[in-house]
Amino acid sequence: MKCGNCGGTLRYDIASYGLVCDTCGTVRRLHRPEEGTVIGEFDFATALRGSNTNWGIVKKLVTCKSCGAQLLNDSDQMSGMCPYCGSAVVLSAEDADCGVAPSGIIPFTLTKEQVAEKFYRWNKFAFWSPEKFRRGKVLSDLVPLYVPYWTFEADAVTTYTGKFGYTTGIGDNQTTKVYQKAGIAEAHISEFNVCASRKFFNDKMLNSVVSFKSRECLPYTPETLSGMAAEIYTIGIDEAWNYAKNAGLRNEIMESARKHENADSCSDLICSTEYYNVKFKYVLVPVYLAGCKYGGKIYNVVASGTNGRGKCTRPISIAKFITVPLLFIAYFIIGSILNLGFWYFQIGIMLPFLAIAIFVIAFIVAFRKQREDEAKEREEYYSEK
């Protein structure tokens, strides 16, 4: 890290918990671990005032009266369906104040048909779901939607104290020695993504599906958003950054301390962290939303618009949960009554393991085929480029 006074290199002085310049002697005090301080204030208000607010396309604000979702739709569209709850929505006649324009966008690279094909392929492996759901065409129309994300980059300096474990030996001779240590660690957070949608922030399904890197983003252009709905960010940048520095980056900070001590593990870590050179981007990420109607209920589906990942909730067949164990029990009862012998019972014990083996083999074959298809699609995509 450079000295703000003379441009020299700052080194860490553990004794004083400070940064000392080798050239001019400037000392910058750091907070001690026991203070539990997290500092990294950034004038986001000023930064946002200097950001571009021109989306380059006229959009209208839609507020769903059923679930409260706020979306941006094309200005010539007067009605539509809410991708969250499926309710019919009517657009207002007023143009929307879209706020800050995105700095990046990840375009859709998968079509509805491709996502639906993947869904039906993997739905066949949902053994404990009813057969009509497992093999039927239960997927409703997939709705494309851009979900907002804040992505942060920063330098972090952490003063810490805690227990660090060092493992030596192999097998029965393996031992771990734990030492109490304190120090100062530096880490560069290349990117940390925070969902800017309050509806999706704690959504485990979406968070398990969406995964992206900044290098996948293209500079935002209105053409990529034309004809698509986009949710307005409902988690502001200040709230997102507070979550990142106070909770979200905890694992990265602990890992930087562990690496600094060359330890195999760490625990009971107390630390204070200061963030510098904070940067942010506002990115739109593509997802597909849909619902599966079965038995009078709707089971949610969410899928990435780029990486092929998807998640869904499924109904459980009570009949299967009852029938399968009963058949297994009946098999042994019949064997006992007819006195069919040792090998009959051995085969009965092996049947569940055989069924699991067949299921796993079929799953691996299907997974390998999907990987081959995705590789072929990527080759075709880049060859067209």
PDB file of C-alpha atoms in Angstrom, residues 216-339:
ATOM      1  CA  GLU A 216     -18.826 -11.902 -18.054  1.00  0.00           C
ATOM      2  CA  CYS A 217     -20.482  -8.475 -17.986  1.00  0.00           C
ATOM      3  CA  LEU A 218     -20.823  -6.350 -21.082  1.00  0.00           C
ATOM      4  CA  PRO A 219     -21.112  -2.570 -20.952  1.00  0.00           C
ATOM      5  CA  TYR A 220     -24.782  -1.738 -20.584  1.00  0.00           C
ATOM      6  CA  THR A 221     -26.573  -0.830 -23.804  1.00  0.00           C
ATOM      7  CA  PRO A 222     -30.323  -0.246 -24.179  1.00  0.00           C
ATOM      8  CA  GLU A 223     -30.498  -2.838 -26.973  1.00  0.00           C
ATOM      9  CA  THR A 224     -29.765  -5.702 -24.568  1.00  0.00           C
ATOM     10  CA  LEU A 225     -32.677  -4.643 -22.357  1.00  0.00           C
ATOM     11  CA  SER A 226     -35.159  -4.016 -25.157  1.00  0.00           C
ATOM     12  CA  GLY A 227     -38.227  -6.232 -24.838  1.00  0.00           C
ATOM     13  CA  MET A 228     -37.175  -7.494 -21.396  1.00  0.00           C
ATOM     14  CA  ALA A 229     -38.432  -6.669 -17.917  1.00  0.00           C
ATOM     15  CA  ALA A 230     -35.956  -5.540 -15.266  1.00  0.00           C
ATOM     16  CA  GLU A 231     -36.493  -5.159 -11.549  1.00  0.00           C
ATOM     17  CA  ILE A 232     -35.517  -1.831 -10.006  1.00  0.00           C
ATOM     18  CA  TYR A 233     -33.029  -2.196  -7.173  1.00  0.00           C
ATOM     19  CA  THR A 234     -34.877  -2.113  -3.853  1.00  0.00           C
ATOM     20  CA  ILE A 235     -31.726  -2.519  -1.740  1.00  0.00           C
ATOM     21  CA  GLY A 236     -29.714   0.675  -1.973  1.00  0.00           C
ATOM     22  CA  ILE A 237     -25.969   0.756  -2.376  1.00  0.00           C
ATOM     23  CA  ASP A 238     -25.364   1.910   1.231  1.00  0.00           C
ATOM     24  CA  GLU A 239     -27.375  -0.988   2.635  1.00  0.00           C
ATOM     25  CA  ALA A 240     -25.635  -3.435   0.296  1.00  0.00           C
ATOM     26  CA  TRP A 241     -22.166  -2.183   1.268  1.00  0.00           C
ATOM     27  CA  ASN A 242     -23.010  -2.294   4.983  1.00  0.00           C
ATOM     28  CA  TYR A 243     -24.056  -5.935   4.575  1.00  0.00           C
ATOM     29  CA  ALA A 244     -20.883  -6.726   2.608  1.00  0.00           C
ATOM     30  CA  LYS A 245     -18.411  -5.245   5.094  1.00  0.00           C
ATOM     31  CA  ASN A 246     -20.219  -6.311   8.292  1.00  0.00           C
ATOM     32  CA  ALA A 247     -21.286  -9.832   7.357  1.00  0.00           C
ATOM     33  CA  GLY A 248     -20.771 -10.884   3.747  1.00  0.00           C
ATOM     34  CA  LEU A 249     -16.969 -10.524   3.671  1.00  0.00           C
ATOM     35  CA  ARG A 250     -16.387 -12.275   7.007  1.00  0.00           C
ATOM     36  CA  ASN A 251     -15.105 -15.489   5.373  1.00  0.00           C
ATOM     37  CA  GLU A 252     -12.704 -13.586   3.096  1.00  0.00           C
ATOM     38  CA  ILE A 253     -11.301 -11.673   6.073  1.00  0.00           C
ATOM     39  CA  MET A 254     -10.819 -14.859   8.127  1.00  0.00           C
ATOM     40  CA  GLU A 255      -9.142 -16.539   5.154  1.00  0.00           C
ATOM     41  CA  SER A 256      -6.717 -13.613   4.732  1.00  0.00           C
ATOM     42  CA  ALA A 257      -5.688 -13.922   8.394  1.00  0.00           C
ATOM     43  CA  ARG A 258      -5.246 -17.705   8.087  1.00  0.00           C
ATOM     44  CA  LYS A 259      -3.077 -17.341   4.983  1.00  0.00           C
ATOM     45  CA  HIS A 260      -1.025 -14.618   6.619  1.00  0.00           C
ATOM     46  CA  GLU A 261      -0.187 -16.988   9.479  1.00  0.00           C
ATOM     47  CA  ASN A 262       0.336 -19.953   7.073  1.00  0.00           C
ATOM     48  CA  ALA A 263      -2.074 -21.902   9.269  1.00  0.00           C
ATOM     49  CA  ASP A 264      -4.317 -24.833   8.370  1.00  0.00           C
ATOM     50  CA  SER A 265      -7.260 -23.529  10.395  1.00  0.00           C
ATOM     51  CA  CYS A 266      -8.320 -20.639  12.597  1.00  0.00           C
ATOM     52  CA  SER A 267     -10.957 -20.085  15.279  1.00  0.00           C
ATOM     53  CA  ASP A 268     -12.126 -17.562  17.884  1.00  0.00           C
ATOM     54  CA  LEU A 269     -10.956 -14.800  15.549  1.00  0.00           C
ATOM     55  CA  ILE A 270     -11.445 -11.227  16.725  1.00  0.00           C
ATOM     56  CA  CYS A 271     -10.667  -8.604  14.119  1.00  0.00           C
ATOM     57  CA  SER A 272     -11.020  -5.005  13.027  1.00  0.00           C
ATOM     58  CA  THR A 273     -11.071  -4.264   9.311  1.00  0.00           C
ATOM     59  CA  GLU A 274     -10.567  -1.090   7.310  1.00  0.00           C
ATOM     60  CA  TYR A 275     -11.492  -0.897   3.631  1.00  0.00           C
ATOM     61  CA  TYR A 276      -9.806   1.321   1.062  1.00  0.00           C
ATOM     62  CA  ASN A 277     -10.181   2.026  -2.664  1.00  0.00           C
ATOM     63  CA  VAL A 278     -13.814   0.925  -2.647  1.00  0.00           C
ATOM     64  CA  LYS A 279     -15.357   0.605  -6.107  1.00  0.00           C
ATOM     65  CA  PHE A 280     -18.778  -0.573  -7.209  1.00  0.00           C
ATOM     66  CA  LYS A 281     -20.766  -1.601 -10.254  1.00  0.00           C
ATOM     67  CA  TYR A 282     -24.490  -1.898 -10.852  1.00  0.00           C
ATOM     68  CA  VAL A 283     -25.129  -5.059 -12.893  1.00  0.00           C
ATOM     69  CA  LEU A 284     -28.254  -6.663 -14.372  1.00  0.00           C
ATOM     70  CA  VAL A 285     -28.223 -10.484 -14.263  1.00  0.00           C
ATOM     71  CA  PRO A 286     -30.565 -12.644 -16.397  1.00  0.00           C
ATOM     72  CA  VAL A 287     -32.871 -15.247 -14.858  1.00  0.00           C
ATOM     73  CA  TYR A 288     -35.962 -17.178 -15.890  1.00  0.00           C
ATOM     74  CA  LEU A 289     -38.907 -17.513 -13.521  1.00  0.00           C
ATOM     75  CA  ALA A 290     -41.821 -19.905 -13.844  1.00  0.00           C
ATOM     76  CA  GLY A 291     -44.270 -21.966 -11.864  1.00  0.00           C
ATOM     77  CA  CYS A 292     -45.390 -25.582 -12.039  1.00  0.00           C
ATOM     78  CA  LYS A 293     -49.089 -26.074 -11.383  1.00  0.00           C
ATOM     79  CA  TYR A 294     -49.953 -29.386  -9.748  1.00  0.00           C
ATOM     80  CA  GLY A 295     -52.668 -30.424  -7.328  1.00  0.00           C
ATOM     81  CA  GLY A 296     -53.992 -26.897  -6.979  1.00  0.00           C
ATOM     82  CA  LYS A 297     -50.578 -25.558  -5.895  1.00  0.00           C
ATOM     83  CA  ILE A 298     -47.805 -23.672  -7.683  1.00  0.00           C
ATOM     84  CA  TYR A 299     -44.212 -24.875  -7.341  1.00  0.00           C
ATOM     85  CA  ASN A 300     -41.607 -22.212  -8.125  1.00  0.00           C
ATOM     86  CA  VAL A 301     -38.880 -22.564 -10.741  1.00  0.00           C
ATOM     87  CA  VAL A 302     -35.853 -20.304 -11.145  1.00  0.00           C
ATOM     88  CA  ALA A 303     -33.111 -20.766 -13.738  1.00  0.00           C
ATOM     89  CA  SER A 304     -30.075 -18.819 -14.854  1.00  0.00           C
ATOM     90  CA  GLY A 305     -30.278 -17.212 -18.271  1.00  0.00           C
ATOM     91  CA  THR A 306     -26.633 -18.066 -18.959  1.00  0.00           C
ATOM     92  CA  ASN A 307     -25.070 -20.971 -17.049  1.00  0.00           C
ATOM     93  CA  GLY A 308     -27.850 -23.573 -17.294  1.00  0.00           C
ATOM     94  CA  ARG A 309     -28.297 -23.921 -13.525  1.00  0.00           C
ATOM     95  CA  GLY A 310     -31.820 -24.240 -12.179  1.00  0.00           C
ATOM     96  CA  LYS A 311     -33.758 -24.967  -9.004  1.00  0.00           C
ATOM     97  CA  CYS A 312     -37.373 -25.778  -8.309  1.00  0.00           C
ATOM     98  CA  THR A 313     -39.686 -26.902  -5.559  1.00  0.00           C
ATOM     99  CA  ARG A 314     -41.537 -30.166  -6.178  1.00  0.00           C
ATOM    100  CA  PRO A 315     -44.494 -31.997  -4.666  1.00  0.00           C
ATOM    101  CA  ILE A 316     -43.868 -35.168  -2.697  1.00  0.00           C
ATOM    102  CA  SER A 317     -45.813 -38.340  -3.460  1.00  0.00           C
ATOM    103  CA  ILE A 318     -47.216 -39.656  -0.182  1.00  0.00           C
ATOM    104  CA  ALA A 319     -48.273 -42.814  -2.002  1.00  0.00           C
ATOM    105  CA  LYS A 320     -44.657 -43.584  -2.947  1.00  0.00           C
ATOM    106  CA  PHE A 321     -43.428 -42.945   0.590  1.00  0.00           C
ATOM    107  CA  ILE A 322     -45.966 -45.462   1.874  1.00  0.00           C
ATOM    108  CA  THR A 323     -45.934 -48.005  -0.985  1.00  0.00           C
ATOM    109  CA  VAL A 324     -42.166 -48.516  -1.385  1.00  0.00           C
ATOM    110  CA  PRO A 325     -41.439 -49.456   2.272  1.00  0.00           C
ATOM    111  CA  LEU A 326     -44.576 -51.632   2.363  1.00  0.00           C
ATOM    112  CA  LEU A 327     -43.461 -53.556  -0.732  1.00  0.00           C
ATOM    113  CA  PHE A 328     -40.035 -54.074   0.819  1.00  0.00           C
ATOM    114  CA  ILE A 329     -41.607 -55.356   4.062  1.00  0.00           C
ATOM    115  CA  ALA A 330     -44.045 -57.544   2.139  1.00  0.00           C
ATOM    116  CA  TYR A 331     -41.123 -59.126   0.233  1.00  0.00           C
ATOM    117  CA  PHE A 332     -39.581 -60.385   3.490  1.00  0.00           C
ATOM    118  CA  ILE A 333     -42.904 -61.439   4.999  1.00  0.00           C
ATOM    119  CA  ILE A 334     -43.649 -63.606   1.952  1.00  0.00           C
ATOM    120  CA  GLY A 335     -40.155 -65.088   2.133  1.00  0.00           C
ATOM    121  CA  SER A 336     -40.615 -65.970   5.798  1.00  0.00           C
ATOM    122  CA  ILE A 337     -44.031 -67.529   5.266  1.00  0.00           C
ATOM    123  CA  LEU A 338     -42.925 -69.629   2.271  1.00  0.00           C
ATOM    124  CA  ASN A 339     -39.526 -70.343   3.824  1.00  0.00           C
TER     125      ASN A 339
END
